[in-house]
Amino acid sequence: MPADRMLPTEQAADLVALTREIAAKELAPLASEYEAASRFPREQFRVLGKAGLLGLPYPERWGGAAQPYEVYLQVLEEIATAWMTVGVGLSVHTMACYPLARFGSDTQRDEWLPDLLAGDVLGAYALSEAGAGSDAAALTARAVRDGEDYRVTGTKSWITHAGEADFYTVFVRTSDTGTEGISCLLAVADTPGLAVGPAEHKMGLTGSPTAQLIFDDARIPIHRRMGEEGEGLRIALDALNSGRLGIAACAVGLAQAALDEAVSYSIQREQFGRPIIEFQGLQFLLADMAAAVQSARATYLEAARRRDAGLDFRRHASIAKLVATDAAMKVTTDAVQVLGGAGYTRDFPVERYMREAKVPQIFEGTNQIQRMVIARELRKAARSR
Amino acid sequence: MNIVVCVKQVPDTWAERTLRPADSCLDRASVDGVINELDEYAIEEGLLQAEAHDGEVTILSMGPQKAAESIRKALSMGADKAVHLVDDGLAGSDALGTSLALSTVLARIGFDLVILGAEATDARMGVLPAMLAERLRVPQLSLARKVEIDGNTVTVHRLTEYGYDQVVASLPAVVSVVEKINEPRYPSFKGIMAAKKKPVETLSLADAGIDPAQVGLGAAATEVLSFAKRPPRQAGTIVKDEGDGGSKAAEFLAAQKFI
Ligand SMILES: Cc1cc2nc3c(=O)[nH]c(=O)nc-3n(C[C@H](O)[C@H](O)[C@H](O)COP(=O)(O)OP(=O)(O)OC[C@H]3O[C@@H](n4cnc5c(N)ncnc54)[C@H](O)[C@@H]3O)c2cc1C
């Protein structure tokens, strides 16, 4: 049963209807097969791009759709319900565009943003390194000025879309002044000196490639720097604030898929002479799953509406990411329970959902880091009172 | 070139569909409405022909208020404008009444080419294209899997059991299409935004000059006396392989006209 949504405009409703149609016809039928084969659905991103879904929250001036986060995130949720790899991919692409869209100069935006939003190219966001995960400011990939270029050397780890992306939004160290020494560059995929490491063998989200990006004296023009030198960490964290809302929406979409599967199975599976949904023990499990999905959705939408209204939403984004991804873990685990032995097999998608639900608790700031952010915002608010 | 595509909103094919006990009419209110699948191919063909021949595509739909959703979708795919014939007096119209109403509007708005899906997934009569052509006194080219327009001539490949017939007629004409003809496009977000600004003319029976006595359930020449749920599926035929399984299977398929 598709999620029951309250959307702000008729166009938003038409947009969600279009997303559902594409998800049902182009995404859902392929998901299990592609995930089992660790195959990345590059062509499906082009279908989304053609429909205008790869630039939803960005200004129309550069080819975006100028949609509020309230609408963009619900589109994203619908896509993640059909296929988590594609939902996460769209969220990552949107985040990869953010530094240019938000911090680029008009010249930079006029030159590159239309291509990034047009739907044919795909982006990646490269912040993490082997030694800089939760502690992103510890990154060491180094960019040294040489004439009109930076010469970049270092290795980025865990990069979603590595090897598939057409451009990389990369964070590098331009000086040794700690958090003040990081800058943001926009690298094209065919930059000489940029190589991609072997794909990680992951527990889930296997259709989405994750690998290292290895820069070996790669030249990136200085005019491809977003914002000022030293502004990089601020840009990275700002992008993550919005990115987290995307991950929250994907987690809710995944949980919705697990709930739908659990409900439809429990209506047709019979034990003791009746459908198992008639047993109160199972009803309460399903009811708790539905409550978790709906409250997680409400939480990310509240954060989104604050963002759309121009209010501070950092605490709300972290709470949404924490609540939604924990909900997805719980709901997908319970969905396996509802399907019993069948749920534990690869003949049904719920074991895959459960594996996929683990990673949103880890990336874009682990849920421990989200709690740190939430507590920091609480303390800040208390002090300023 | 002025192309009119007739579009019907039907209950979602995947939903469970029922007839209302009170008047034996299809219960349209309780399920989601979608564009009749073959009509999406008709829209796509209209758009392709309009692109190739510098034409304009008008969507014509007869149906309740809710059909406006389907009209919007057709406009967001790229059609230029729409006419929505909506009147309580039309409810329950059979194919004769529907063809009368649609042909009256078609005569009023004018056309070089009318395109429709070969049948609708709800009633599956498949007679509307013929009735429209007859009422409008123009040629009918049915079951097209390919359409070519050259000046004042339209040529179609008409799907047959053995392949296709080539059928030629002069414009104006009515063409019905099958799903082999093309691959309907998805709307795009830009299309959705553009659709908002496209003109949709809403006509009542009176506006369109249609005699209310000739349409609607009361005027229907057919009547549903009773109906029953589809019986559960029967067990299939089991072919036991005694060395001749292949030919038995082939015989079965031939008997069912699959091969
Ligand atoms: C599938 C996948 C895709 C990814 N995609 C991208 C991408 O596209 N771009 C990108 O830049 N990165 C990406 N990442 C990296 C991801 O953001 C990091 O894995 C994440 O930030 C955690 O870093 P880490 O793995 O080094 O764990 P660590 O930082 O080593 O953390 C290990 C554990 O310690 C805990 N911990 C660490 N510090 C603290 C603290 N101060 N207080 C309490 N607990 C703490 C963590 O919560 C965690 O439980 C991806 C990761 C995965 C798995």
XYZ file of C-alpha atoms and ligand atoms in Angstrom:
697
model
C 0.000 0.000 0.000
C 1.640 3.272 -1.029
C 2.253 5.825 1.688
C -0.611 8.244 2.178
C 0.864 11.704 1.636
C -0.203 15.256 2.231
C 1.447 17.310 -0.482
C 1.468 21.096 -0.728
C 0.439 21.488 -4.393
C -1.239 19.686 -7.261
C 2.116 19.720 -9.108
C 3.771 18.004 -6.147
C 1.059 15.345 -6.226
C 1.602 14.877 -9.977
C 5.347 14.665 -9.368
C 4.892 11.933 -6.747
C 2.488 10.099 -9.085
C 5.098 10.245 -11.845
C 7.772 8.996 -9.432
C 5.567 6.076 -8.400
C 4.941 5.131 -11.997
C 8.634 5.190 -12.879
C 9.516 3.352 -9.654
C 6.956 0.628 -10.334
C 7.856 0.162 -14.008
C 11.579 0.886 -14.178
C 13.041 0.283 -10.706
C 11.173 -2.262 -8.577
C 11.221 -5.078 -11.167
C 15.037 -4.976 -11.396
C 16.078 -4.377 -7.794
C 16.533 -7.936 -6.490
C 18.345 -9.151 -9.573
C 20.742 -6.203 -9.754
C 21.498 -6.298 -6.027
C 22.242 -10.025 -6.187
C 24.629 -9.414 -9.082
C 26.181 -6.292 -7.480
C 25.193 -4.446 -10.634
C 24.873 -0.657 -10.616
C 21.694 0.604 -12.339
C 23.347 3.448 -14.258
C 20.669 3.490 -16.983
C 17.895 3.849 -14.433
C 19.477 7.084 -13.232
C 19.231 8.360 -16.793
C 15.514 7.559 -16.813
C 15.126 9.582 -13.609
C 17.269 12.317 -15.107
C 15.128 12.538 -18.233
C 12.053 12.972 -16.075
C 13.793 15.844 -14.306
C 14.242 14.059 -10.976
C 17.992 14.581 -10.544
C 17.829 18.302 -9.799
C 14.620 18.705 -7.823
C 15.672 21.033 -4.977
C 17.834 23.382 -7.050
C 16.901 26.670 -8.738
C 15.175 26.681 -12.115
C 17.738 29.158 -13.415
C 20.238 26.294 -13.670
C 17.784 23.638 -14.757
C 16.550 22.520 -11.352
C 12.910 22.183 -10.355
C 12.956 24.602 -7.400
C 11.059 22.130 -5.256
C 11.009 22.513 -1.483
C 12.689 19.785 0.559
C 9.247 18.761 1.760
C 8.501 17.590 -1.797
C 11.974 16.486 -2.927
C 12.349 14.205 0.105
C 9.009 12.517 -0.473
C 9.986 11.796 -4.073
C 13.250 10.386 -2.741
C 11.357 8.261 -0.227
C 9.204 6.781 -3.004
C 12.307 5.871 -4.988
C 13.974 4.256 -1.959
C 10.824 2.204 -1.365
C 11.287 0.709 -4.808
C 15.067 0.429 -4.642
C 17.348 1.630 -1.858
C 20.465 1.788 -4.029
C 18.758 4.269 -6.345
C 17.342 6.312 -3.463
C 20.722 6.578 -1.767
C 22.308 7.327 -5.141
C 19.913 10.188 -5.798
C 20.530 11.547 -2.310
C 24.307 11.376 -2.799
C 24.052 13.017 -6.229
C 21.948 15.823 -4.748
C 24.517 16.316 -1.981
C 27.373 16.295 -4.483
C 25.685 19.189 -6.330
C 25.142 21.161 -3.155
C 28.572 22.806 -2.672
C 28.479 24.201 -6.224
C 24.837 25.255 -5.995
C 25.237 26.862 -2.579
C 28.854 28.112 -2.483
C 29.874 28.364 -6.152
C 30.170 31.766 -7.841
C 27.653 32.685 -10.529
C 30.319 32.072 -13.155
C 30.945 28.589 -11.772
C 27.258 27.820 -11.469
C 26.448 29.069 -14.964
C 29.225 26.938 -16.359
C 28.699 23.603 -14.591
C 25.454 23.433 -12.657
C 23.117 22.996 -15.669
C 25.081 19.867 -16.660
C 25.013 18.507 -13.115
C 21.249 18.965 -12.869
C 20.268 17.981 -16.423
C 20.032 14.296 -15.587
C 22.716 12.778 -17.754
C 25.636 13.044 -15.358
C 25.962 11.558 -11.908
C 27.896 12.932 -8.955
C 29.766 11.637 -5.914
C 30.794 13.228 -2.633
C 34.299 12.470 -1.360
C 35.001 13.457 2.222
C 35.926 10.297 4.173
C 39.399 8.801 4.309
C 40.787 5.670 5.950
C 41.971 7.748 8.890
C 39.172 10.317 8.791
C 35.700 8.826 9.240
C 33.729 10.272 12.108
C 36.594 12.716 12.548
C 36.326 14.184 9.057
C 38.593 17.125 9.922
C 41.515 14.691 10.232
C 41.620 14.257 6.458
C 45.064 14.353 4.841
C 44.559 14.305 1.048
C 46.674 17.248 0.056
C 46.262 19.957 -2.609
C 49.274 22.119 -3.439
C 49.040 25.180 -5.690
C 51.029 25.058 -8.889
C 50.289 27.875 -11.320
C 46.614 27.712 -12.343
C 46.104 24.293 -10.739
C 46.081 22.391 -7.507
C 48.155 19.227 -7.563
C 46.203 16.719 -5.487
C 47.619 13.600 -3.825
C 45.873 11.337 -1.356
C 43.241 8.635 -1.011
C 39.536 9.073 -0.298
C 37.712 6.059 1.139
C 34.181 4.708 1.055
C 33.119 6.793 -1.908
C 29.625 5.977 -3.162
C 29.531 5.945 -7.012
C 33.347 5.784 -7.243
C 34.087 4.681 -10.790
C 30.516 5.375 -11.950
C 30.288 9.096 -11.247
C 31.015 11.771 -13.835
C 32.159 14.293 -11.252
C 33.459 14.232 -7.682
C 32.997 16.899 -5.051
C 36.238 16.385 -3.129
C 37.483 17.768 0.166
C 41.244 18.235 0.425
C 43.754 19.805 2.737
C 45.210 23.093 1.443
C 46.999 23.979 4.691
C 47.854 22.410 8.036
C 45.621 24.662 10.094
C 43.284 21.813 11.158
C 39.619 22.525 10.576
C 40.539 25.779 8.818
C 42.836 24.078 6.313
C 40.305 22.208 4.180
C 39.000 23.220 0.744
C 36.329 21.901 -1.628
C 37.113 21.048 -5.264
C 35.002 19.843 -8.166
C 36.915 17.138 -10.066
C 35.783 15.581 -13.335
C 35.996 11.808 -13.503
C 38.554 11.649 -16.302
C 41.111 13.840 -14.515
C 44.576 12.368 -15.223
C 46.076 11.014 -11.998
C 42.677 10.081 -10.565
C 42.140 6.323 -10.176
C 39.460 4.192 -8.564
C 40.273 1.374 -6.138
C 38.602 -2.047 -6.076
C 34.961 -2.120 -4.949
C 34.277 -2.853 -1.281
C 32.468 -6.168 -0.628
C 29.539 -4.960 1.396
C 26.868 -6.585 3.534
C 24.104 -4.836 1.590
C 23.416 -2.020 -0.839
C 25.447 -4.181 -3.166
C 24.144 -2.498 -6.305
C 25.732 0.748 -5.176
C 29.486 0.783 -5.772
C 31.686 1.939 -2.880
C 35.428 2.308 -3.454
C 38.508 4.410 -2.853
C 39.410 7.381 -5.013
C 43.145 7.596 -5.434
C 44.638 10.967 -6.400
C 48.233 10.741 -7.545
C 49.473 14.204 -8.452
C 46.166 14.936 -10.180
C 45.753 18.479 -11.529
C 42.513 20.244 -10.685
C 42.184 23.858 -11.845
C 42.021 26.413 -9.028
C 38.883 27.897 -10.588
C 37.168 24.596 -9.745
C 37.349 25.370 -6.040
C 33.961 26.030 -4.388
C 34.081 28.826 -1.843
C 37.301 30.147 -0.358
C 40.399 28.221 0.586
C 39.919 26.935 4.123
C 36.120 27.029 3.890
C 35.924 23.346 2.955
C 34.924 21.799 6.259
C 32.112 24.286 6.753
C 30.877 23.485 3.235
C 31.142 19.733 3.877
C 29.163 19.907 7.112
C 26.560 22.207 5.588
C 26.074 19.755 2.716
C 25.771 16.900 5.229
C 23.028 18.712 7.133
C 20.825 18.547 4.054
C 22.211 15.175 3.001
C 21.107 13.663 6.302
C 17.537 14.580 5.502
C 17.937 12.629 2.269
C 19.214 9.587 4.155
C 16.322 9.893 6.621
C 13.849 9.911 3.724
C 15.546 6.876 2.127
C 15.412 5.009 5.443
C 11.696 5.718 5.751
C 11.152 4.537 2.187
C 12.993 1.309 2.933
C 11.001 0.776 6.130
C 7.778 1.386 4.186
C 8.774 -1.295 1.685
C 9.408 -3.761 4.530
C 6.096 -2.900 6.176
C 4.194 -3.353 2.896
C 5.798 -6.737 2.339
C 5.045 -7.834 5.911
C 1.392 -6.797 5.719
C 0.742 -8.431 2.371
C 2.440 -11.647 3.497
C 0.535 -11.827 6.773
C -2.786 -11.452 4.967
C -2.212 -14.456 2.749
C -0.136 -16.746 4.982
C -2.351 -19.090 6.986
C -1.498 -21.017 10.161
C -3.872 -22.601 12.656
C -6.530 -22.280 9.953
C -6.462 -18.505 9.556
C -4.380 -15.729 8.077
C -1.592 -14.926 10.535
C -2.584 -11.227 10.544
C -5.559 -12.292 12.664
C -3.290 -13.144 15.591
C -2.943 -10.331 18.049
C 0.697 -11.143 18.678
C 1.434 -10.331 15.048
C -0.996 -7.432 14.841
C 0.870 -5.604 17.577
C 4.162 -6.182 15.775
C 2.714 -4.769 12.541
C 1.124 -1.850 14.371
C 4.454 -0.946 15.964
C 6.127 -1.140 12.556
C 3.529 1.189 11.040
C 3.898 3.596 13.960
C 7.673 3.636 13.524
C 7.408 4.364 9.787
C 4.858 7.112 10.177
C 6.566 8.866 13.068
C 9.920 8.744 11.278
C 8.287 10.288 8.211
C 6.748 13.030 10.318
C 10.137 13.717 11.897
C 12.002 14.225 8.626
C 9.143 16.287 7.198
C 9.244 18.590 10.216
C 12.958 19.155 9.656
C 12.346 19.661 5.929
C 9.657 22.269 6.524
C 11.988 24.162 8.828
C 14.646 24.094 6.159
C 12.150 25.281 3.535
C 11.105 28.130 5.834
C 14.729 29.233 6.198
C 14.927 28.258 9.879
C 17.872 26.549 11.530
C 17.369 22.801 11.157
C 20.668 21.231 12.259
C 19.305 19.569 15.374
C 16.156 18.535 13.527
C 18.152 17.007 10.674
C 20.280 14.960 13.054
C 17.218 13.823 14.994
C 15.481 12.880 11.746
C 18.508 10.875 10.560
C 18.820 9.125 13.922
C 15.123 8.357 14.334
C 14.496 7.315 10.731
C 17.512 5.042 10.344
C 16.957 3.346 13.715
C 13.297 2.890 12.745
C 14.318 1.329 9.434
C 16.643 -1.114 11.201
C 13.913 -2.165 13.583
C 11.119 -2.345 11.005
C 13.145 -4.359 8.499
C 14.270 -6.773 11.237
C 10.672 -7.222 12.347
C 9.585 -7.742 8.744
C 11.886 -10.763 8.571
C 10.195 -12.001 11.755
C 6.725 -11.580 10.244
C 7.696 -13.686 7.226
C 9.211 -16.407 9.432
C 11.480 -18.840 7.603
C 10.509 -17.329 4.264
C 11.803 -13.989 5.484
C 15.223 -15.479 6.087
C 15.550 -16.654 2.478
C 16.574 -14.715 -0.601
C 13.276 -15.634 -2.252
C 11.739 -12.662 -0.450
C 13.184 -9.153 -0.326
C 12.954 -8.528 3.424
C 16.333 -10.061 4.340
C 17.862 -7.706 1.761
C 15.973 -4.771 3.260
C 17.400 -5.723 6.659
C 20.937 -5.758 5.282
C 20.333 -2.466 3.514
C 18.970 -0.844 6.674
C 22.253 -1.254 8.522
C 24.285 1.206 6.529
C 22.124 4.327 6.950
C 22.916 4.049 10.659
C 26.585 4.379 9.705
C 27.076 6.775 6.801
C 26.667 10.556 6.627
C 27.607 10.661 10.287
C 27.118 7.553 12.418
C 24.156 7.614 14.759
C 26.596 8.162 17.631
C 27.796 11.288 15.840
C 24.170 12.401 15.337
C 23.671 12.190 19.097
C 26.806 14.316 19.553
C 25.385 16.939 17.195
C 22.002 16.890 18.906
C 23.570 17.299 22.348
C 25.847 20.071 21.090
C 22.849 21.963 19.709
C 21.009 21.465 22.995
C 23.939 22.883 24.914
C 24.297 25.819 22.535
C 20.606 26.615 22.842
C 20.715 26.407 26.636
C 23.725 28.721 26.826
C 22.253 31.345 24.565
C 19.088 31.523 26.616
C -1.955 19.388 -38.568
C -4.675 19.165 -35.996
C -4.499 15.869 -34.101
C -7.066 14.900 -31.492
C -6.312 12.028 -29.130
C -9.246 10.531 -27.251
C -8.306 9.573 -23.717
C -10.368 7.582 -21.240
C -9.740 7.359 -17.536
C -10.223 3.781 -16.345
C -9.923 2.116 -12.942
C -6.355 1.059 -12.236
C -5.907 -2.283 -13.966
C -4.183 -3.743 -10.918
C -6.954 -2.819 -8.501
C -9.888 -5.100 -7.813
C -12.780 -3.835 -9.911
C -16.444 -4.279 -9.096
C -19.861 -3.371 -10.484
C -22.244 -1.352 -8.326
C -25.225 -3.474 -7.272
C -27.637 -0.499 -7.650
C -27.187 0.171 -11.372
C -24.765 -2.537 -12.549
C -22.311 0.165 -13.592
C -18.596 -0.006 -12.975
C -17.653 1.426 -9.590
C -15.225 4.138 -10.662
C -15.228 6.192 -7.493
C -13.671 3.674 -5.136
C -10.496 2.966 -7.115
C -7.658 5.060 -8.471
C -8.146 6.200 -12.022
C -5.411 5.896 -14.616
C -5.169 6.632 -18.315
C -6.377 3.619 -20.264
C -3.161 1.866 -21.171
C -3.608 1.846 -24.949
C -4.506 5.526 -24.858
C -0.977 6.254 -23.625
C 0.258 4.780 -26.895
C -2.268 6.913 -28.734
C -0.973 10.027 -26.963
C 2.613 9.103 -27.772
C 1.709 8.569 -31.441
C -0.102 11.900 -31.499
C 2.951 13.635 -30.060
C 5.327 11.908 -32.487
C 3.165 12.803 -35.511
C 2.764 16.367 -34.282
C 6.535 16.669 -33.850
C 7.141 15.299 -37.336
C 4.449 17.347 -39.095
C 4.445 20.550 -37.105
C 1.057 19.711 -35.666
C -0.876 20.336 -32.521
C -2.281 17.707 -30.154
C -5.619 18.160 -28.434
C -6.725 15.708 -25.764
C -10.432 14.887 -25.720
C -11.795 13.078 -22.705
C -15.320 12.294 -21.639
C -15.609 11.381 -18.004
C -16.356 12.539 -14.482
C -14.533 15.386 -12.743
C -11.841 12.951 -11.642
C -10.805 12.414 -15.277
C -9.123 15.823 -15.050
C -6.140 13.989 -13.459
C -5.690 11.903 -16.578
C -6.074 14.958 -18.808
C -3.343 16.672 -16.777
C -1.068 13.725 -17.241
C -1.625 13.730 -21.008
C -0.818 17.449 -21.064
C 2.311 16.886 -18.976
C 3.437 14.301 -21.540
C 3.367 17.132 -24.075
C -0.122 17.565 -25.562
C -1.005 21.194 -26.261
C -4.542 21.556 -24.974
C -7.562 19.580 -23.875
C -11.327 19.384 -24.005
C -13.084 17.719 -21.099
C -16.671 16.658 -21.695
C -18.154 16.285 -18.241
C -21.822 16.048 -17.296
C -23.758 13.880 -14.852
C -26.109 13.125 -17.727
C -23.348 11.160 -19.451
C -22.901 8.612 -16.665
C -23.710 5.085 -17.787
C -23.482 5.855 -21.515
C -22.909 2.776 -23.657
C -20.695 2.740 -26.746
C -23.464 4.244 -28.913
C -24.005 7.132 -26.515
C -20.288 7.677 -25.980
C -19.569 7.711 -29.705
C -22.420 10.161 -30.262
C -21.105 12.496 -27.590
C -17.454 12.295 -28.687
C -18.250 12.656 -32.386
C -20.362 15.734 -31.687
C -17.446 17.353 -29.883
C -14.973 16.223 -32.556
C -17.114 17.760 -35.295
C -17.216 20.948 -33.276
C -13.492 21.297 -32.595
C -12.380 19.966 -36.000
C -9.520 17.546 -36.735
C -7.234 16.135 -39.388
C -6.531 12.960 -37.469
C -8.208 11.313 -34.501
C -6.105 8.738 -32.621
C -7.371 6.381 -29.932
C -6.378 3.174 -28.216
C -7.916 0.101 -29.854
C -9.847 -0.730 -26.695
C -10.242 0.264 -23.066
C -9.233 -2.015 -20.219
C -12.519 -1.531 -18.363
C -15.235 -2.504 -20.856
C -13.025 -3.974 -23.587
C -15.601 -3.344 -26.315
C -13.143 -2.092 -28.919
C -15.953 -0.613 -31.041
C -15.514 3.078 -30.402
C -13.033 3.811 -33.206
C -15.404 2.273 -35.773
C -18.443 4.070 -34.374
C -16.642 7.408 -34.334
C -15.451 7.009 -37.912
C -18.942 6.063 -39.013
C -20.604 8.964 -37.255
C -17.991 11.399 -38.556
C -18.127 9.864 -42.067
C -14.349 9.548 -42.315
C -12.147 6.492 -42.971
C -11.223 4.223 -40.097
C -7.780 2.629 -39.877
C -7.814 0.167 -37.018
C -5.216 -1.743 -34.959
C -2.316 0.322 -36.241
C 1.168 -0.713 -35.220
C 2.725 1.908 -37.473
C 1.386 5.199 -38.804
C 2.836 7.277 -41.639
C 1.467 10.552 -42.865
C 2.420 12.001 -46.210
C 0.593 15.138 -47.232
C -3.068 14.260 -47.219
C -2.543 10.518 -47.019
C -2.272 8.313 -43.966
C -0.839 4.801 -44.204
C -0.937 2.307 -41.370
C 0.357 -1.173 -40.763
C -2.680 -2.930 -39.387
C -1.875 -5.760 -37.003
C -3.207 -9.144 -38.138
C -2.785 -12.729 -37.013
C -0.337 -13.391 -39.837
C 1.599 -10.123 -39.769
C 0.176 -6.852 -41.000
C -1.967 -5.289 -43.700
C -1.012 -1.998 -45.254
C -4.041 0.283 -45.190
C -4.121 3.665 -46.913
C -6.703 6.420 -46.562
C -7.019 10.144 -47.009
C -7.244 12.596 -44.140
C -9.234 13.383 -42.097
C -9.379 9.922 -40.580
C -9.693 7.928 -37.352
C -6.800 5.674 -36.345
C -6.823 3.175 -33.492
C -3.500 1.908 -32.182
C -2.088 -1.201 -30.484
C 0.786 -1.354 -28.012
C 3.315 -2.457 -30.607
C 3.248 1.011 -32.133
C 5.665 2.869 -29.852
C 7.005 3.306 -26.333
C 5.016 5.970 -24.471
C 7.182 8.596 -22.808
C 7.013 9.499 -19.145
C 6.020 13.026 -18.305
C 8.845 15.164 -16.959
C 8.836 17.671 -14.170
C 8.997 20.467 -16.736
C 6.004 18.902 -18.460
C 4.097 18.832 -15.180
C 4.775 22.535 -14.644
C 3.913 23.398 -18.250
C 0.642 21.438 -18.053
C -0.558 23.838 -15.397
C -0.666 26.632 -17.953
C -2.217 24.716 -20.852
C -5.832 25.430 -21.758
C -8.468 22.877 -20.748
C -11.951 23.605 -22.069
C -14.722 22.052 -19.990
C -17.965 21.310 -21.814
C -21.327 20.213 -20.452
C -23.901 18.446 -22.623
C -25.579 21.786 -23.232
C -22.287 23.495 -24.100
C -21.513 20.776 -26.613
C -25.026 20.751 -28.070
C -25.651 17.101 -27.228
C -29.234 15.940 -26.687
C -29.368 14.554 -23.116
C -32.063 12.090 -24.166
C -29.589 10.260 -26.406
C -26.826 9.632 -23.887
C -26.406 8.267 -20.368
C -27.689 5.134 -18.741
C -31.302 5.843 -19.734
C -30.469 5.940 -23.428
C -28.248 2.885 -23.387
C -29.295 0.269 -25.934
C -27.799 -2.419 -23.759
C -28.670 -3.347 -20.225
C -26.808 -5.407 -17.651
C -29.396 -7.780 -16.197
C -27.176 -9.637 -13.787
C -23.533 -10.197 -13.054
C -21.412 -12.597 -11.057
C -17.867 -12.732 -9.834
C -15.410 -14.406 -12.119
C -15.233 -18.091 -11.142
C -11.977 -19.211 -9.575
C -9.451 -20.504 -12.047
C -9.866 -24.124 -13.096
C -7.064 -26.575 -12.740
C -4.908 -26.581 -15.868
C -4.333 -29.412 -18.300
C -1.526 -31.706 -17.268
C 0.407 -33.266 -20.113
C 2.205 -36.412 -19.113
C 5.426 -36.942 -20.988
C 5.556 -40.432 -22.441
C 8.163 -39.604 -24.982
C 5.652 -37.468 -26.905
C 5.454 -34.559 -24.427
C 6.798 -32.085 -26.953
C 4.202 -32.768 -29.617
C 1.387 -32.881 -27.027
C 2.435 -29.492 -25.717
C 2.571 -28.195 -29.282
C -0.905 -29.596 -29.981
C -2.247 -27.830 -26.917
C -0.682 -24.533 -27.924
C -2.001 -24.900 -31.463
C -5.507 -25.662 -30.176
C -5.375 -22.459 -28.115
C -4.068 -20.579 -31.167
C -0.848 -19.644 -29.407
C 1.175 -21.106 -32.271
C 28.327 1.989 2.087
C 29.035 3.224 2.514
C 28.992 4.330 1.677
C 29.689 5.502 2.037
N 29.664 6.555 1.171
C 30.435 7.645 1.451
C 30.559 8.704 0.511
O 29.939 8.679 -0.563
N 31.363 9.734 0.793
C 32.064 9.801 1.956
O 32.774 10.773 2.149
N 31.965 8.812 2.871
C 31.186 7.731 2.655
N 31.094 6.711 3.571
C 31.866 6.792 4.798
C 31.038 7.002 6.036
O 30.550 8.305 6.084
C 31.894 6.622 7.248
O 32.002 5.230 7.229
C 31.318 7.114 8.547
O 31.414 8.501 8.654
C 32.010 6.473 9.751
O 33.405 6.536 9.661
P 34.288 5.224 9.908
O 33.744 4.168 9.047
O 35.690 5.604 9.743
O 33.994 4.813 11.388
P 34.722 5.364 12.699
O 34.714 6.854 12.664
O 35.992 4.681 12.867
O 33.711 4.893 13.806
C 33.750 3.588 14.397
C 32.744 3.569 15.553
O 33.156 4.514 16.541
C 32.114 5.407 16.831
N 32.650 6.719 17.130
C 33.614 7.413 16.482
N 33.822 8.600 17.068
C 32.996 8.661 18.123
C 32.727 9.646 19.127
N 33.380 10.814 19.145
N 31.800 9.367 20.052
C 31.131 8.189 20.042
N 31.323 7.237 19.100
C 32.247 7.476 18.163
C 31.280 5.427 15.575
O 29.945 5.842 15.828
C 31.361 3.983 15.132
O 30.404 3.242 15.842
C 30.382 5.561 3.257
C 30.396 4.449 4.102
C 29.742 3.289 3.728
C 29.802 2.115 4.646
